[in-house]
Amino acid sequence: MREYVKLAWRNIWRNKRRTLITAASVFFAIFFALIMRSLQLGSYSNMIDNAVTLYSGHLQIHAKGYWDNKSINRTMVADDQLMGILDKQEMVRQVVPRLESFALGSSGPQTKGVMVMGVDPAKQDEMSNLSGRLTKGKYFQPAEQAAIVGQTLADYLRLGVGDTLVLLGQGFHGATAAGKYTIKGIVGIPKPDLDNKMVYLPLQTAQQMYMAPNRLTTLAVNLHEHGDLSAAVTNLRNDLSGSRYEVKTWREIMPELVQQIRSDNASGWILLAILYLIIAFGVFGTVMMMINERKREFGVMIAVGMHKIKLAVVVTLEMAFIGLLGLLAGIAGSMPVILYYHYHPIRLGGEVAESIKDFGIEPIMPMAWQADFYASQTLIVAAIVVVAVLYPIYSITRIRPVKAMRG
Amino acid sequence: MKILTLNNVHKIYNESEVQVHAVNGVSLEFDKGEFAAIVGPSGSGKTTLLNMIGGLDQPTEGEIIVDSTNIGSLKPSGLIDFRMYNIGFVFQAYNLIPVLTARENVEFIMHLQGRPRKEREARSRELLEAVGLADRMDSRPSKMSGGQQQRVAVARALASKPKFVLADEPTANLDSHSTENLLDIMERLNREEQVTFIFSTHDNRVVKKARRVITIEDGKVESDSTQK
Ligand SMILES: Nc1ncnc2c1ncn2[C@@H]1O[C@H](COP(=O)(O)OP(=O)(O)OP(=O)(O)O)[C@@H](O)[C@H]1O
Ligand SMILES: [Mg+2]
């Protein structure tokens, strides 16, 4: 084998320029594939982080059947047993109790359907930094008869700090839910579909309004590590099986986000596939040219007793070297860039940045750093080299020395 | 001792519209230690004949027996091994592997045969000395003259200790000095080490050096004579 490695290595330097051009094409394809995917994956995790911390939590616990039919009548009381189960899960970082429902919100002549979220002020703030997103006014205290509303909704209802919001809805078991609340603050929520309908109330205030003392619709659960999600869900579903509770992940809670990422991801894969094709054709073209140029030499080698399969090994090794050269260069070239932007995310500028900042989100695009992605790229390039040399190798097995040497 | 027998060998090419009867009923015998030239005008069938003897091409009819093996009975991959162990080849050109040095070229077949390093090194040195290239062992072919390259090719052909060496117009690309030099080396190896050479040529100076001269024309043996 050493002999073949030596042959292959020397052979690729016979035509330095071609080797370098081929390796460069692999390099560029890999470089862009890695950078592009890192940006994509980074933006996905950014999107997910935002949505998870703002709204859903990593997972939620409801009364059984609540998610499919979100009625105020399907609320729950979080008993000690449930809290005990959550307490003992070490992956759980935080449990945020909520009462969520709909209501009609009005202010003067303006009326709009709104989403009321009764939250524990301190816990919700810890989870989604609600107080940090205030654009006007102040954060509320527990049991205060006050509301915090989304910016778009406030604009629509022409509400300012100190104004009064009237909420009207259906309470627990058919009771009427109604209340008047002073606007304590206005927040920018970086999800437009929430920003135009969110009304936050302190949890107890909401429970009073809905005539549902101590009742909750939701326990939003955050984990220490995003990666623990499936383990945590499995554990909790086990612990809660047969109980009055259900466990839903953020994927089930926000299917539209999952869908959005999935379709974006698909377009990413199409781009990757195009880059892979470039590599494949580059390698294929090079190996075909090389075989054609060396027909006579191959003819002589077969004539004096070299088996074609060994020749095929040498040619495959040559392409593997070139592919590896490009791959290593691509990895070496992209790694510092990706690591740098992983820790120092790209800052968006201009209007985009401003509008994102208005929502209280940092206008950044982090790059994901995923070692397994590097591994899969390496495997894919290896597979491409193998596929690209299949036909050329086949053509080697068809070389007839007499013909090759005459030609 | 008989090492090679051709029995009524024919080769007919059907590839183009016209059928070409390149070799037409050749029967020959060769003994160990011969130094034989196959002579004939261009197109007379020398290359075709040597290719069939070397197992690179199959006869349309007839049989070729090397040391009691009928090479027509070998499968393609068996034939490759047969060539590696039994036949040394020197071609007119493009003989050597360009990325290997003279010495590595000579060792190449021994590599294929899986011979140990010590043996390879000793034999390649000995052979390159025998062809007068002891000082060029580490040169690549592109740094050597055509004559030097052919001498390396002869050394390589001998490296596998073949039963005989086939050389198809080995001097066709050489000037007269290199031609003489190569032939002297081949003759000496033949005389001193009993290496059997069968070579084709249409160069009269080469013909003069041969001990046996086989003349072919239109694929047939015209004459077969032994000289001095
Ligand atoms: N693959 C082939 N297909 C068809 N005809 C061929 C083929 N190879 C050789 N021939 C023909 O067979 C005849 C003998 O050719 P060959 O190459 O054996 O002659 P040669 O004596 O070696 O000639 P030269 O001295 O020019 O090398 C020629 O007429 C040639 O055109
Ligand atoms: Mg010829």
XYZ file of C-alpha atoms and ligand atoms in Angstrom:
667
model
C 0.000 0.000 0.000
C 2.795 2.430 0.795
C 3.987 2.058 -2.763
C 0.574 3.080 -4.088
C 0.331 6.007 -1.711
C 3.728 7.162 -2.915
C 2.726 6.771 -6.554
C -0.552 8.605 -6.012
C 1.020 11.432 -4.078
C 3.686 11.994 -6.707
C 1.188 11.708 -9.517
C -1.000 14.528 -8.276
C 1.974 16.889 -8.418
C 2.716 16.078 -12.053
C 0.150 18.662 -13.004
C 0.413 21.090 -10.124
C -1.888 23.639 -11.591
C -4.710 21.219 -12.231
C -4.374 19.683 -8.795
C -4.468 23.092 -7.180
C -7.449 24.204 -9.246
C -9.369 21.052 -8.397
C -8.456 21.297 -4.738
C -9.418 24.974 -4.814
C -12.851 24.126 -6.173
C -13.318 21.680 -3.323
C -12.000 24.305 -0.949
C -14.431 26.987 -2.061
C -17.399 24.658 -2.105
C -16.620 23.399 1.388
C -15.766 26.837 2.678
C -19.069 28.281 1.533
C -21.033 25.238 2.560
C -19.640 25.464 6.081
C -20.045 29.216 6.436
C -23.513 29.203 4.951
C -24.752 26.339 7.051
C -23.253 27.781 10.204
C -25.088 31.028 9.603
C -28.284 29.174 8.868
C -28.085 26.872 11.837
C -27.042 29.807 13.992
C -30.045 31.829 12.926
C -32.347 28.891 13.601
C -31.108 28.481 17.120
C -31.398 32.226 17.591
C -34.998 32.138 16.388
C -35.785 29.186 18.588
C -34.105 30.765 21.603
C -36.130 33.908 21.114
C -39.417 32.128 20.727
C -38.724 29.771 23.592
C -37.713 32.449 26.051
C -40.378 34.908 24.966
C -43.321 32.682 24.852
C -43.365 28.965 24.920
C -40.601 27.804 27.168
C -38.845 24.592 26.162
C -41.933 22.674 27.092
C -45.283 23.273 28.680
C -47.521 21.383 31.021
C -51.275 21.770 30.717
C -54.380 20.040 31.941
C -54.926 17.062 29.717
C -56.708 18.111 26.520
C -56.078 21.820 26.965
C -53.817 22.244 23.948
C -56.321 20.784 21.526
C -59.184 22.796 22.942
C -57.983 25.908 24.662
C -60.876 26.625 26.964
C -60.729 28.402 30.282
C -62.660 25.413 31.579
C -59.701 23.160 30.938
C -57.491 24.856 33.432
C -55.615 23.107 36.179
C -54.432 23.611 39.699
C -50.759 22.828 39.934
C -50.764 20.450 42.893
C -47.819 19.584 45.122
C -47.300 16.268 43.426
C -46.815 17.962 40.040
C -44.515 20.595 41.469
C -42.587 17.857 43.236
C -42.049 15.990 39.999
C -40.789 19.144 38.306
C -38.560 19.996 41.237
C -36.756 16.753 41.121
C -35.950 16.995 37.406
C -32.430 18.320 37.404
C -32.606 19.439 33.802
C -35.359 21.903 34.677
C -34.141 25.422 35.255
C -37.367 27.283 35.744
C -41.129 26.773 35.954
C -43.352 29.721 35.047
C -47.071 29.527 35.894
C -49.567 31.264 33.615
C -53.223 31.708 32.977
C -53.826 32.414 29.299
C -57.094 33.214 27.630
C -58.801 35.500 25.171
C -60.813 38.602 25.784
C -62.167 41.612 24.028
C -60.077 44.657 24.804
C -61.419 48.138 24.387
C -60.375 51.689 25.009
C -62.731 54.425 24.013
C -64.247 53.582 20.641
C -61.580 51.006 19.722
C -62.098 47.307 20.332
C -59.955 44.317 19.498
C -59.629 40.667 20.383
C -56.588 40.245 22.636
C -54.658 37.483 24.264
C -54.548 37.820 28.027
C -51.612 36.277 29.755
C -51.658 36.257 33.503
C -48.060 35.888 34.630
C -46.078 35.697 37.799
C -44.311 39.064 37.388
C -40.956 37.977 38.776
C -40.795 34.578 37.087
C -41.981 35.818 33.704
C -39.431 38.602 33.881
C -36.700 36.116 34.612
C -37.786 33.985 31.696
C -38.275 36.589 28.987
C -36.847 39.793 30.391
C -40.209 41.485 30.020
C -39.177 44.523 32.054
C -36.148 44.962 29.798
C -38.404 45.144 26.764
C -40.472 48.021 28.138
C -40.514 50.915 25.750
C -42.686 53.042 28.008
C -43.841 52.946 31.609
C -42.921 50.510 34.351
C -43.140 46.842 35.178
C -46.043 45.632 37.326
C -46.175 44.129 40.838
C -48.001 40.976 41.924
C -51.777 41.424 42.249
C -51.642 44.941 40.897
C -54.718 45.929 38.875
C -52.482 46.903 36.014
C -51.656 45.701 32.528
C -48.679 45.723 30.218
C -49.495 45.596 26.507
C -47.660 45.049 23.239
C -46.592 48.078 21.265
C -48.696 47.370 18.181
C -51.763 46.666 20.245
C -51.259 49.867 22.227
C -51.012 51.819 19.002
C -54.173 50.210 17.675
C -56.192 50.871 20.814
C -54.546 54.313 21.175
C -53.420 53.436 24.659
C -50.709 55.240 26.548
C -49.267 54.706 30.001
C -51.897 55.604 32.625
C -54.831 54.996 30.286
C -57.486 52.427 31.106
C -58.028 49.159 29.256
C -61.328 47.364 29.590
C -61.269 43.594 29.158
C -64.328 41.479 28.628
C -64.382 37.722 28.224
C -65.738 34.422 29.364
C -64.650 33.229 32.764
C -64.418 29.845 34.441
C -67.595 27.765 34.083
C -69.525 30.390 32.177
C -68.949 33.267 34.531
C -68.466 36.686 32.991
C -64.904 37.885 33.053
C -64.517 41.611 33.098
C -62.133 44.165 34.467
C -60.619 47.624 34.098
C -56.857 47.889 34.210
C -54.462 50.779 34.136
C -51.761 50.572 31.513
C -48.550 50.369 33.484
C -46.184 49.769 30.627
C -45.799 49.079 26.931
C -43.413 46.427 25.619
C -41.939 45.689 22.206
C -42.361 41.993 21.500
C -40.107 40.693 18.727
C -42.859 38.461 17.353
C -45.317 40.647 15.415
C -48.150 38.145 15.848
C -47.819 38.505 19.605
C -47.059 42.203 19.644
C -50.478 43.045 18.227
C -52.507 41.090 20.768
C -50.628 40.588 24.036
C -52.011 41.880 27.295
C -49.963 40.864 30.331
C -51.665 40.911 33.740
C -50.245 39.841 37.082
C -51.291 36.234 37.607
C -53.615 36.827 40.530
C -55.283 39.726 38.751
C -55.989 37.508 35.790
C -57.277 34.713 38.014
C -59.666 37.163 39.622
C -60.894 38.445 36.297
C -61.529 34.953 34.948
C -63.139 33.836 38.192
C -60.546 31.107 38.395
C -58.639 31.515 41.644
C -55.461 29.408 41.786
C -56.124 27.984 38.355
C -53.564 27.898 35.555
C -53.638 27.028 31.903
C -49.944 26.578 31.544
C -46.743 25.794 33.309
C -43.975 26.953 30.966
C -40.831 24.975 31.702
C -37.329 26.044 30.772
C -34.345 23.734 30.806
C -30.714 24.428 31.488
C -29.707 22.938 28.147
C -31.634 23.058 24.926
C -30.177 19.669 24.039
C -31.843 18.021 27.040
C -35.293 18.573 25.611
C -36.097 15.100 24.418
C -34.735 13.492 27.581
C -36.706 15.867 29.768
C -39.888 15.294 27.804
C -39.506 11.554 28.020
C -38.926 11.729 31.760
C -41.852 14.000 32.417
C -44.224 12.064 30.197
C -43.240 8.967 32.100
C -43.708 10.578 35.472
C -47.011 12.138 34.460
C -48.481 9.237 32.549
C -52.006 8.510 33.676
C -52.236 11.862 35.424
C -54.450 14.848 34.634
C -51.600 16.609 32.848
C -50.139 16.732 29.361
C -46.599 17.652 28.269
C -46.052 19.571 25.022
C -42.734 20.631 23.514
C -42.076 23.971 21.886
C -42.241 22.181 18.547
C -45.837 21.209 19.219
C -46.641 24.612 20.616
C -45.154 26.541 17.718
C -45.555 24.326 14.658
C -45.395 27.349 12.360
C -41.854 28.087 13.569
C -40.858 24.476 12.983
C -42.364 24.686 9.521
C -40.598 27.931 8.735
C -37.245 26.503 9.780
C -37.890 23.321 7.885
C -38.597 25.068 4.594
C -35.650 27.403 5.025
C -33.518 24.423 5.862
C -34.650 22.698 2.680
C -33.519 25.644 0.598
C -30.205 25.448 2.438
C -29.840 21.831 1.445
C -30.526 22.669 -2.181
C -27.682 25.148 -2.104
C -25.471 22.567 -0.451
C -26.404 20.051 -3.121
C -25.342 22.517 -5.797
C -22.002 23.000 -4.070
C -21.577 19.234 -3.854
C -22.308 18.940 -7.551
C -19.567 21.463 -8.257
C -17.153 19.304 -6.301
C -18.343 16.158 -8.018
C -17.941 17.570 -11.509
C -14.588 19.103 -10.652
C -13.246 15.794 -9.430
C -14.876 13.875 -12.250
C -13.438 16.185 -14.913
C -9.976 16.034 -13.418
C -9.890 12.293 -13.093
C -11.196 11.810 -16.645
C -8.581 14.145 -18.089
C -5.895 12.488 -16.072
C -6.859 9.019 -17.166
C -6.931 10.067 -20.783
C -3.505 11.640 -20.577
C -2.040 8.598 -18.927
C -3.600 5.876 -21.065
C -0.247 4.798 -22.488
C 1.375 4.742 -19.115
C -1.515 2.694 -17.728
C -1.177 0.386 -20.723
C 2.488 -0.216 -19.943
C 1.770 -0.789 -16.270
C -0.924 -3.338 -17.006
C 1.281 -4.983 -19.622
C 4.142 -5.528 -17.202
C 1.817 -7.092 -14.644
C -0.081 -4.503 -12.636
C -3.639 -5.513 -11.931
C -6.228 -2.968 -12.987
C -7.722 -2.936 -9.548
C -4.411 -1.719 -8.153
C -4.327 0.961 -10.765
C -7.829 1.935 -9.710
C -6.641 2.161 -6.112
C -3.866 4.531 -7.139
C -6.244 6.752 -9.117
C -8.776 6.774 -6.275
C -6.037 7.689 -3.830
C -5.002 10.541 -6.072
C -8.502 11.958 -6.068
C -8.825 11.335 -2.358
C -5.662 13.351 -1.792
C -6.964 16.207 -3.878
C -10.353 16.067 -2.187
C -8.730 15.910 1.223
C -6.476 18.819 0.392
C -9.470 20.950 -0.522
C -11.470 19.694 2.407
C -8.758 20.358 4.977
C -8.097 23.775 3.498
C -11.830 24.483 3.573
C -12.141 23.425 7.181
C -8.982 25.235 8.214
C -10.129 28.344 6.371
C -13.669 28.400 7.680
C -13.019 27.331 11.253
C -11.512 30.622 12.453
C -14.244 32.587 10.682
C -17.005 30.474 12.192
C -15.484 30.397 15.654
C -14.973 34.130 15.545
C -18.531 34.889 14.528
C -19.822 32.276 16.914
C -18.410 34.246 19.814
C -18.678 37.664 18.181
C -21.930 37.413 16.226
C -22.355 39.535 13.129
C -24.099 42.755 14.057
C -26.746 43.849 11.665
C -26.765 47.528 10.778
C -29.147 50.064 9.297
C -32.917 49.926 9.330
C -33.131 46.201 9.856
C -31.085 46.506 13.000
C -33.191 49.410 14.262
C -36.474 47.606 13.778
C -35.110 44.511 15.467
C -33.764 46.585 18.345
C -37.185 48.187 18.794
C -38.384 44.759 19.713
C -35.798 44.455 22.410
C -33.765 41.844 20.575
C -30.099 42.138 19.877
C -29.631 42.587 16.108
C -27.097 39.790 15.752
C -26.523 36.759 13.552
C -24.489 34.195 15.431
C -22.815 31.299 13.610
C -23.466 27.860 14.959
C -20.429 25.875 15.970
C -21.182 22.200 15.458
C -18.425 19.656 15.327
C -20.728 16.975 13.989
C -21.456 19.167 11.003
C -17.767 19.139 10.140
C -17.719 15.396 10.425
C -20.709 15.012 8.141
C -19.151 17.345 5.562
C -16.010 15.248 5.577
C -18.014 12.108 5.002
C -20.033 13.711 2.252
C -16.943 14.902 0.409
C -15.435 11.446 0.745
C -18.605 9.966 -0.697
C -18.561 12.482 -3.537
C -15.004 11.545 -4.418
C -15.963 7.887 -4.454
C -18.986 8.539 -6.666
C -17.035 10.830 -8.971
C -14.334 8.223 -9.562
C -16.735 5.329 -10.162
C -17.047 5.830 -13.872
C -13.379 6.708 -14.392
C -12.432 3.581 -12.462
C -14.743 1.565 -14.627
C -13.016 2.988 -17.679
C -9.677 1.852 -16.235
C -10.917 -1.697 -15.995
C -11.657 -1.520 -19.696
C -8.189 -0.398 -20.764
C -6.584 -2.872 -23.103
C -2.856 -2.431 -22.962
C -2.239 -3.121 -26.649
C -4.694 -0.457 -27.657
C -3.644 1.999 -24.982
C -0.009 1.787 -26.009
C -0.714 2.100 -29.719
C -3.005 5.119 -29.314
C 15.679 -26.315 -23.648
C 12.516 -25.181 -25.385
C 10.776 -22.292 -23.628
C 8.385 -20.963 -26.252
C 6.402 -22.639 -29.014
C 4.055 -21.038 -31.562
C 1.755 -23.437 -33.401
C 0.118 -22.166 -36.571
C -0.715 -18.765 -35.061
C -3.107 -16.470 -36.894
C -4.357 -13.002 -36.103
C -7.181 -11.488 -38.110
C -8.374 -7.959 -37.359
C -12.028 -7.449 -38.103
C -12.324 -4.039 -36.576
C -12.579 -2.047 -39.797
C -14.443 -2.725 -43.049
C -11.493 -4.580 -44.498
C -10.311 -7.680 -42.770
C -6.564 -7.634 -42.002
C -4.735 -10.920 -41.728
C -1.886 -9.479 -39.661
C -0.330 -12.803 -38.676
C -0.877 -15.679 -41.012
C 0.051 -19.123 -39.796
C 3.269 -18.616 -37.862
C 4.934 -21.621 -36.231
C 8.164 -21.059 -34.324
C 10.170 -22.500 -31.461
C 12.557 -20.712 -29.123
C 15.163 -22.192 -26.795
C 16.466 -20.760 -23.599
C 19.302 -18.303 -24.162
C 18.373 -17.182 -27.651
C 19.101 -13.717 -28.971
C 16.569 -13.496 -31.770
C 15.473 -10.657 -34.027
C 12.137 -10.534 -35.785
C 12.608 -8.460 -38.884
C 10.197 -7.191 -41.478
C 8.888 -4.091 -43.176
C 6.350 -1.848 -41.559
C 2.973 -3.510 -41.308
C 4.400 -7.015 -41.672
C 2.996 -8.083 -38.303
C 5.951 -7.862 -35.886
C 4.147 -5.988 -33.161
C 1.070 -8.164 -33.472
C 3.185 -11.280 -33.147
C 5.131 -10.021 -30.127
C 1.935 -8.892 -28.424
C 0.459 -12.355 -28.770
C 3.636 -13.982 -27.474
C 3.544 -11.610 -24.519
C -0.065 -12.470 -23.718
C -1.229 -8.952 -24.462
C -3.363 -10.042 -27.392
C -5.093 -13.305 -28.269
C -4.464 -15.255 -31.463
C -7.509 -15.726 -33.697
C -6.276 -19.235 -34.249
C -3.384 -21.414 -33.130
C -1.652 -21.762 -29.794
C 1.224 -20.222 -27.917
C 2.919 -22.327 -25.288
C 5.310 -20.841 -22.769
C 7.154 -23.475 -20.792
C 4.257 -25.931 -21.099
C 1.560 -23.319 -20.268
C -0.844 -22.642 -23.101
C -1.391 -18.956 -22.533
C -4.658 -19.035 -24.463
C -6.114 -21.032 -21.588
C -5.464 -18.344 -18.974
C -8.157 -16.040 -17.652
C -7.542 -12.278 -17.984
C -6.382 -11.785 -14.415
C -4.314 -14.969 -14.501
C -2.738 -13.644 -17.647
C -1.655 -10.464 -15.873
C 0.120 -12.514 -13.206
C 1.558 -14.757 -15.877
C 3.090 -11.749 -17.602
C 4.417 -10.382 -14.337
C 6.242 -13.595 -13.419
C 7.308 -14.895 -16.819
C 7.813 -12.160 -19.354
C 9.917 -9.039 -19.414
C 8.767 -6.227 -21.662
C 10.624 -3.421 -23.339
C 8.477 -1.200 -25.494
C 9.389 1.304 -28.120
C 8.530 4.274 -25.911
C 6.698 5.454 -22.794
C 8.160 2.549 -20.949
C 8.810 4.009 -17.567
C 6.591 5.376 -14.852
C 7.450 9.062 -14.947
C 7.015 9.768 -11.242
C 9.376 7.018 -10.172
C 13.161 7.173 -10.223
C 15.201 4.741 -12.299
C 15.650 2.532 -9.309
C 11.991 2.675 -8.274
C 11.004 1.781 -11.817
C 13.230 -1.264 -11.703
C 11.827 -2.230 -8.332
C 8.238 -1.668 -9.415
C 7.581 -5.191 -10.681
C 9.367 -6.707 -7.721
C 6.958 -4.677 -5.621
C 4.049 -6.146 -7.505
C 5.558 -9.555 -6.901
C 5.784 -8.748 -3.209
C 9.516 -9.276 -2.898
C 11.213 -8.108 0.289
C 12.941 -4.747 0.361
C 16.455 -6.085 0.786
C 16.137 -8.219 -2.284
C 14.599 -5.404 -4.311
C 17.348 -3.008 -3.415
C 20.148 -5.423 -4.104
C 18.733 -6.532 -7.434
C 17.860 -3.076 -8.705
C 21.360 -1.878 -7.894
C 22.917 -4.869 -9.586
C 20.761 -4.454 -12.692
C 21.281 -0.733 -13.003
C 25.017 -1.312 -12.680
C 24.764 -3.945 -15.393
C 23.165 -1.457 -17.777
C 25.718 1.195 -16.844
C 23.432 3.484 -14.866
C 24.789 3.075 -11.358
C 25.183 6.837 -11.150
C 21.652 7.641 -12.344
C 19.687 5.443 -9.980
C 17.825 8.297 -8.363
C 16.987 10.209 -11.526
C 13.492 10.387 -12.856
C 12.915 9.382 -16.505
C 12.402 12.980 -17.616
C 15.974 13.733 -16.543
C 17.408 10.908 -18.671
C 18.122 10.541 -22.367
C 16.057 8.172 -24.507
C 18.916 5.675 -24.545
C 19.262 5.785 -20.775
C 15.524 5.316 -20.390
C 15.609 2.219 -22.597
C 18.457 0.824 -20.529
C 16.351 1.324 -17.406
C 13.510 -0.444 -19.223
C 15.803 -3.402 -19.925
C 16.846 -3.482 -16.281
C 13.195 -3.403 -15.246
C 12.325 -6.188 -17.674
C 14.981 -8.365 -16.051
C 14.042 -7.498 -12.488
C 11.275 -10.067 -12.313
C 13.619 -12.852 -13.521
C 11.422 -13.584 -16.548
C 11.719 -16.619 -18.834
C 12.358 -14.265 -21.729
C 12.360 -10.592 -22.624
C 10.248 -9.249 -25.463
C 11.356 -5.971 -26.987
C 9.314 -4.355 -29.735
C 11.601 -2.028 -31.674
C 13.456 -0.966 -28.548
C 15.850 1.187 -30.545
C 13.386 2.872 -32.879
C 13.569 6.169 -31.038
C 17.326 6.088 -30.405
C 20.305 7.588 -32.237
C 22.910 5.202 -33.592
C 25.269 5.543 -30.657
C 22.549 4.742 -28.105
C 21.275 1.945 -30.303
C 24.701 0.300 -30.369
C 25.112 0.798 -26.650
C 21.718 -0.743 -25.797
C 22.313 -3.712 -28.072
C 25.749 -4.325 -26.527
C 24.202 -4.372 -23.089
C 21.457 -6.748 -24.166
C 23.984 -9.001 -25.843
C 26.212 -9.086 -22.814
C 23.280 -9.922 -20.502
C 22.346 -12.643 -22.955
C 25.846 -14.057 -23.086
C 26.784 -13.743 -19.439
C 23.445 -14.417 -17.770
C 21.672 -16.480 -20.382
C 18.780 -14.011 -20.606
C 16.612 -14.868 -23.607
C 15.821 -11.862 -25.815
C 13.281 -11.731 -28.618
C 13.173 -8.345 -30.259
C 11.735 -6.805 -33.385
C 13.431 -4.234 -35.554
C 13.844 -2.957 -39.045
C 17.211 -1.455 -38.366
C 19.992 -3.324 -40.156
C 22.626 -2.506 -37.553
C 20.426 -4.185 -34.978
C 19.777 -7.161 -37.201
C 23.526 -7.690 -37.525
C 23.859 -8.186 -33.771
C 21.244 -10.917 -33.605
C 22.236 -14.571 -33.582
C 18.938 -15.704 -35.026
C 17.033 -13.661 -37.580
C 13.394 -14.380 -38.359
C 12.086 -12.473 -41.325
C 8.348 -12.003 -41.670
C 6.360 -10.487 -44.448
C 2.614 -10.128 -44.698
C 2.254 -12.060 -41.489
C 4.199 -15.095 -42.706
C 7.644 -16.326 -41.808
C 9.832 -15.760 -44.878
C 13.073 -17.031 -43.450
C 14.517 -18.187 -40.165
C 18.284 -18.355 -39.982
C 21.091 -18.455 -37.493
C 24.111 -16.237 -38.140
C 27.642 -16.593 -36.719
N -5.949 -3.122 -33.863
C -5.802 -3.285 -35.198
N -6.901 -3.253 -35.975
C -6.807 -3.419 -37.294
N -5.645 -3.645 -37.921
C -4.521 -3.667 -37.205
C -4.551 -3.492 -35.798
N -3.274 -3.588 -35.335
C -2.498 -3.799 -36.414
N -3.239 -3.859 -37.532
C -2.763 -4.130 -38.862
O -2.077 -5.351 -38.831
C -0.943 -5.303 -39.660
C 0.279 -5.624 -38.885
O 0.528 -4.572 -37.970
P 1.748 -4.551 -36.969
O 1.592 -3.354 -36.095
O 1.834 -5.856 -36.299
O 2.986 -4.381 -37.957
P 4.508 -4.059 -37.604
O 5.293 -5.056 -38.350
O 4.680 -3.981 -36.148
O 4.706 -2.655 -38.252
P 5.681 -1.468 -37.799
O 7.041 -1.853 -38.263
O 5.161 -0.278 -38.527
O 5.558 -1.353 -36.338
C -0.923 -3.925 -40.280
O -1.520 -3.992 -41.559
C -1.778 -3.125 -39.336
O -2.422 -2.075 -40.061
Mg 5.356 -2.508 -34.814
